């Protein structure tokens, strides 16, 4: 299995909602990432978990809360989002704990905040 | 600050032609990677080239790296309609956390 699976593929939520994005990989990778990508822009790093510990938080607002329950799963909990948070949210993984390795990406969750 | 900058921002060519995209960066790196992204989808890794390498090939892809000029190029030969996508370079920093930073990307359109 060489896939990173993200669910849901699409999500529409109101500004008062609470939702979660999920990411799963079964490649035994030890680092997992959340990226945010606006249309026609490059992905921007949000969080990195290395060996199930949060190693990087790129000054992301607290309305985004990451969680890594185990080495295969990564969640992103969303609460009180703003319309400008609408974007494609990408999960990625890499084999070791170093962040400059080859990244394997999921297909993303297209999030719309109304 | 943005590490990689790509040129051109958009490129449109005929099927069968070669496509060349360039990436420039500002600080010394350990490696440089190229990724492809089809519209609205995840990124797919194409090639990783290390700072001590000058050229790598993978199928119809050829990547060069010139560390003295802090630049890299991606050449796609004999382009196909399926190559239509956005292409991003990603670089790390030699020092520090070595996390990848993506360039602005080149949007490539292959016309049949």
CSV table of C-alpha atoms in Angstrom, one decimal:
chain,number,residue,atom,x,y,z
A,1,UNK,CA,0.0,0.0,0.0
A,2,UNK,CA,1.7,3.2,-1.2
A,3,UNK,CA,-1.2,5.5,-0.7
A,4,UNK,CA,-2.1,8.4,1.6
A,5,UNK,CA,-5.9,8.4,2.1
A,6,UNK,CA,-7.7,11.6,3.0
A,7,UNK,CA,-11.4,11.9,4.0
A,8,UNK,CA,-13.6,13.5,3.2
A,9,UNK,CA,-12.8,14.7,-0.3
A,10,UNK,CA,-15.1,17.7,0.0
A,11,UNK,CA,-16.4,19.5,3.0
A,12,UNK,CA,-18.7,22.5,3.4
A,13,UNK,CA,-19.0,23.9,6.9
A,14,UNK,CA,-20.4,27.0,8.6
A,15,UNK,CA,-18.3,29.3,10.7
A,16,UNK,CA,-19.8,27.8,13.9
A,17,UNK,CA,-19.4,24.2,13.0
A,18,UNK,CA,-16.8,21.7,14.3
A,19,UNK,CA,-15.4,19.2,11.8
A,20,UNK,CA,-12.4,17.0,11.4
A,21,UNK,CA,-10.2,16.0,8.5
A,22,UNK,CA,-8.7,12.6,8.5
A,23,UNK,CA,-5.5,11.2,6.9
A,24,UNK,CA,-4.2,7.6,6.9
A,25,UNK,CA,-1.1,5.9,5.6
A,26,UNK,CA,0.1,2.3,6.0
A,27,UNK,CA,3.5,2.7,4.6
A,28,UNK,CA,5.2,2.8,8.0
A,29,UNK,CA,6.2,6.4,7.4
A,30,UNK,CA,7.3,8.2,10.6
A,31,UNK,CA,6.5,11.8,9.6
A,32,UNK,CA,3.1,13.2,8.6
A,33,UNK,CA,2.3,16.7,7.5
A,34,UNK,CA,-0.7,19.0,6.9
A,35,UNK,CA,-0.5,21.6,4.1
A,36,UNK,CA,-2.9,24.3,3.1
A,37,UNK,CA,-3.2,25.3,-0.6
A,38,UNK,CA,-5.2,28.2,-2.0
A,39,UNK,CA,-6.1,28.2,-5.7
A,40,UNK,CA,-3.1,28.7,-8.0
A,41,UNK,CA,-0.7,28.9,-5.1
A,42,UNK,CA,1.9,26.5,-3.7
A,43,UNK,CA,1.1,24.3,-0.7
A,44,UNK,CA,2.0,26.0,2.6
A,45,UNK,CA,3.1,23.9,5.5
A,46,UNK,CA,0.9,24.0,8.6
A,47,UNK,CA,2.0,21.2,10.9
A,48,UNK,CA,4.6,18.3,11.0
A,49,UNK,CA,4.4,15.3,13.2
A,50,UNK,CA,7.6,13.3,13.5
A,51,UNK,CA,7.5,10.0,15.4
A,52,UNK,CA,4.0,10.9,16.5
A,53,UNK,CA,5.1,14.1,18.2
A,54,UNK,CA,4.3,17.6,16.9
A,55,UNK,CA,7.6,19.0,15.7
A,56,UNK,CA,6.5,22.0,13.7
A,57,UNK,CA,3.6,24.4,14.0
A,58,UNK,CA,3.9,27.1,11.5
A,59,UNK,CA,2.1,29.7,13.6
A,60,UNK,CA,-1.3,28.3,12.6
A,61,UNK,CA,-4.3,29.8,14.3
A,62,UNK,CA,-5.7,27.8,17.2
A,63,UNK,CA,-9.0,27.2,15.3
A,64,UNK,CA,-6.9,24.4,13.5
A,65,UNK,CA,-6.0,21.7,15.9
A,66,UNK,CA,-3.9,18.7,14.8
A,67,UNK,CA,-3.9,15.3,16.4
A,68,UNK,CA,-1.8,12.2,15.7
A,69,UNK,CA,-3.4,9.2,17.5
A,70,UNK,CA,-0.9,6.8,16.2
A,71,UNK,CA,1.8,6.5,13.5
A,72,UNK,CA,-0.7,5.8,10.8
A,73,UNK,CA,-3.3,8.4,11.5
A,74,UNK,CA,-3.4,12.2,11.4
A,75,UNK,CA,-6.4,14.3,12.1
A,76,UNK,CA,-7.0,18.1,11.7
A,77,UNK,CA,-9.8,19.4,13.9
A,78,UNK,CA,-11.6,22.5,12.7
A,79,UNK,CA,-13.6,24.9,14.8
A,80,UNK,CA,-14.9,28.4,14.2
A,81,UNK,CA,-13.3,28.7,10.8
A,82,UNK,CA,-13.4,31.8,8.7
A,83,UNK,CA,-14.3,32.0,5.0
A,84,UNK,CA,-10.7,32.8,4.2
A,85,UNK,CA,-9.8,29.3,5.5
A,86,UNK,CA,-11.5,27.8,2.4
A,87,UNK,CA,-8.8,25.9,0.6
A,88,UNK,CA,-7.5,22.5,-0.4
A,89,UNK,CA,-6.0,20.7,2.7
A,90,UNK,CA,-3.3,18.2,1.9
A,91,UNK,CA,-1.9,15.5,4.0
A,92,UNK,CA,1.5,14.0,3.3
A,93,UNK,CA,3.9,11.5,4.8
A,94,UNK,CA,7.6,10.7,4.5
A,95,UNK,CA,9.5,7.7,5.4
A,96,UNK,CA,11.9,8.8,8.1
A,97,UNK,CA,11.8,11.7,10.6
A,98,UNK,CA,13.6,14.1,8.3
A,99,UNK,CA,11.4,16.7,6.7
A,100,UNK,CA,13.4,17.1,3.5
A,101,UNK,CA,12.6,13.6,2.3
A,102,UNK,CA,10.3,12.6,-0.6
A,103,UNK,CA,6.7,13.4,0.3
A,104,UNK,CA,3.8,11.2,-0.5
A,105,UNK,CA,0.6,13.3,-0.7
A,106,UNK,CA,-3.1,12.4,-0.4
A,107,UNK,CA,-5.7,13.7,-2.8
A,108,UNK,CA,-6.7,16.4,-0.4
A,109,UNK,CA,-9.9,17.7,1.2
A,110,UNK,CA,-11.5,20.7,-0.6
A,111,UNK,CA,-12.9,22.8,2.2
A,112,UNK,CA,-15.5,25.5,1.8
A,113,UNK,CA,-16.3,27.7,4.8
A,114,UNK,CA,-19.6,29.6,4.5
B,1,UNK,CA,10.5,33.9,2.8
B,2,UNK,CA,9.9,32.0,-0.4
B,3,UNK,CA,12.8,29.7,-1.1
B,4,UNK,CA,12.0,28.6,-4.7
B,5,UNK,CA,10.8,30.7,-7.6
B,6,UNK,CA,9.7,29.1,-10.8
B,7,UNK,CA,9.9,30.4,-14.3
B,8,UNK,CA,7.8,30.7,-16.4
B,9,UNK,CA,4.6,30.9,-14.4
B,10,UNK,CA,2.7,29.4,-17.3
B,11,UNK,CA,3.7,27.5,-20.4
B,12,UNK,CA,1.6,26.3,-23.3
B,13,UNK,CA,3.1,24.0,-26.0
B,14,UNK,CA,2.0,21.6,-28.6
B,15,UNK,CA,2.0,17.9,-28.0
B,16,UNK,CA,5.3,16.3,-28.9
B,17,UNK,CA,7.3,19.4,-28.1
B,18,UNK,CA,9.7,19.6,-25.1
B,19,UNK,CA,8.9,21.6,-22.1
B,20,UNK,CA,11.5,23.3,-19.9
B,21,UNK,CA,10.7,24.8,-16.5
B,22,UNK,CA,13.2,26.6,-14.2
B,23,UNK,CA,13.5,27.0,-10.5
B,24,UNK,CA,15.8,29.4,-8.6
B,25,UNK,CA,16.4,29.5,-4.9
B,26,UNK,CA,18.2,31.8,-2.5
B,27,UNK,CA,20.0,29.8,0.2
B,28,UNK,CA,22.2,26.7,0.1
B,29,UNK,CA,20.2,23.4,0.0
B,30,UNK,CA,20.6,19.7,0.8
B,31,UNK,CA,18.3,18.7,-2.0
B,32,UNK,CA,15.8,19.9,-4.5
B,33,UNK,CA,12.6,18.1,-5.5
B,34,UNK,CA,10.1,18.4,-8.3
B,35,UNK,CA,6.4,17.6,-7.9
B,36,UNK,CA,3.5,17.5,-10.3
B,37,UNK,CA,-0.1,18.4,-9.4
B,38,UNK,CA,-3.1,17.8,-11.5
B,39,UNK,CA,-5.9,20.3,-11.0
B,40,UNK,CA,-7.4,20.0,-7.5
B,41,UNK,CA,-5.5,16.9,-6.6
B,42,UNK,CA,-2.6,16.0,-4.5
B,43,UNK,CA,1.1,16.4,-5.5
B,44,UNK,CA,3.0,13.6,-7.0
B,45,UNK,CA,6.8,13.3,-6.4
B,46,UNK,CA,8.8,13.3,-9.7
B,47,UNK,CA,12.5,13.5,-8.9
B,48,UNK,CA,14.8,14.4,-6.0
B,49,UNK,CA,18.3,15.7,-6.8
B,50,UNK,CA,20.9,16.2,-4.1
B,51,UNK,CA,23.2,19.1,-3.9
B,52,UNK,CA,26.2,17.0,-5.0
B,53,UNK,CA,24.4,15.8,-8.1
B,54,UNK,CA,24.3,17.8,-11.4
B,55,UNK,CA,21.7,15.8,-13.5
B,56,UNK,CA,19.1,13.1,-13.0
B,57,UNK,CA,16.9,11.3,-15.4
B,58,UNK,CA,13.6,9.5,-15.0
B,59,UNK,CA,11.8,8.3,-18.1
B,60,UNK,CA,11.0,11.5,-20.1
B,61,UNK,CA,12.1,13.7,-17.3
B,62,UNK,CA,15.5,15.3,-17.0
B,63,UNK,CA,16.5,17.5,-14.0
B,64,UNK,CA,19.6,19.6,-13.7
B,65,UNK,CA,21.0,21.4,-10.7
B,66,UNK,CA,23.5,24.2,-10.7
B,67,UNK,CA,24.4,25.0,-7.1
B,68,UNK,CA,26.7,27.9,-8.2
B,69,UNK,CA,23.7,29.6,-9.8
B,70,UNK,CA,21.2,28.3,-7.3
B,71,UNK,CA,19.0,27.1,-10.0
B,72,UNK,CA,17.4,23.9,-11.4
B,73,UNK,CA,15.6,23.0,-14.5
B,74,UNK,CA,13.0,20.3,-15.3
B,75,UNK,CA,12.8,19.1,-18.9
B,76,UNK,CA,9.9,17.0,-20.1
B,77,UNK,CA,10.6,15.5,-23.5
B,78,UNK,CA,8.1,14.5,-26.1
B,79,UNK,CA,5.2,16.0,-24.2
B,80,UNK,CA,1.8,14.4,-24.0
B,81,UNK,CA,-1.6,15.8,-23.2
B,82,UNK,CA,-1.5,13.9,-19.9
B,83,UNK,CA,1.5,16.1,-18.8
B,84,UNK,CA,-0.8,19.0,-18.5
B,85,UNK,CA,-0.5,20.0,-14.8
B,86,UNK,CA,1.2,22.4,-12.4
B,87,UNK,CA,4.9,21.6,-11.6
B,88,UNK,CA,6.5,22.7,-8.4
B,89,UNK,CA,10.0,22.7,-7.2
B,90,UNK,CA,10.6,22.3,-3.5
B,91,UNK,CA,13.8,23.1,-1.6
B,92,UNK,CA,15.1,22.7,1.9
B,93,UNK,CA,17.6,24.8,3.8
B,94,UNK,CA,21.1,23.5,4.5
B,95,UNK,CA,20.7,24.6,8.1
B,96,UNK,CA,17.8,24.5,10.5
B,97,UNK,CA,14.7,22.3,10.3
B,98,UNK,CA,15.3,21.4,6.6
B,99,UNK,CA,11.6,21.5,5.9
B,100,UNK,CA,10.6,21.7,2.3
B,101,UNK,CA,9.3,25.0,0.9
B,102,UNK,CA,7.5,24.9,-2.4
B,103,UNK,CA,8.0,27.4,-5.3
B,104,UNK,CA,5.1,29.2,-6.9
B,105,UNK,CA,4.9,26.6,-9.7
B,106,UNK,CA,4.6,26.5,-13.4
B,107,UNK,CA,1.3,25.7,-15.0
B,108,UNK,CA,2.0,23.6,-18.1
B,109,UNK,CA,-0.6,23.1,-20.8
B,110,UNK,CA,-0.1,20.6,-23.6
B,111,UNK,CA,-2.2,21.3,-26.6
B,112,UNK,CA,-3.2,18.3,-28.7
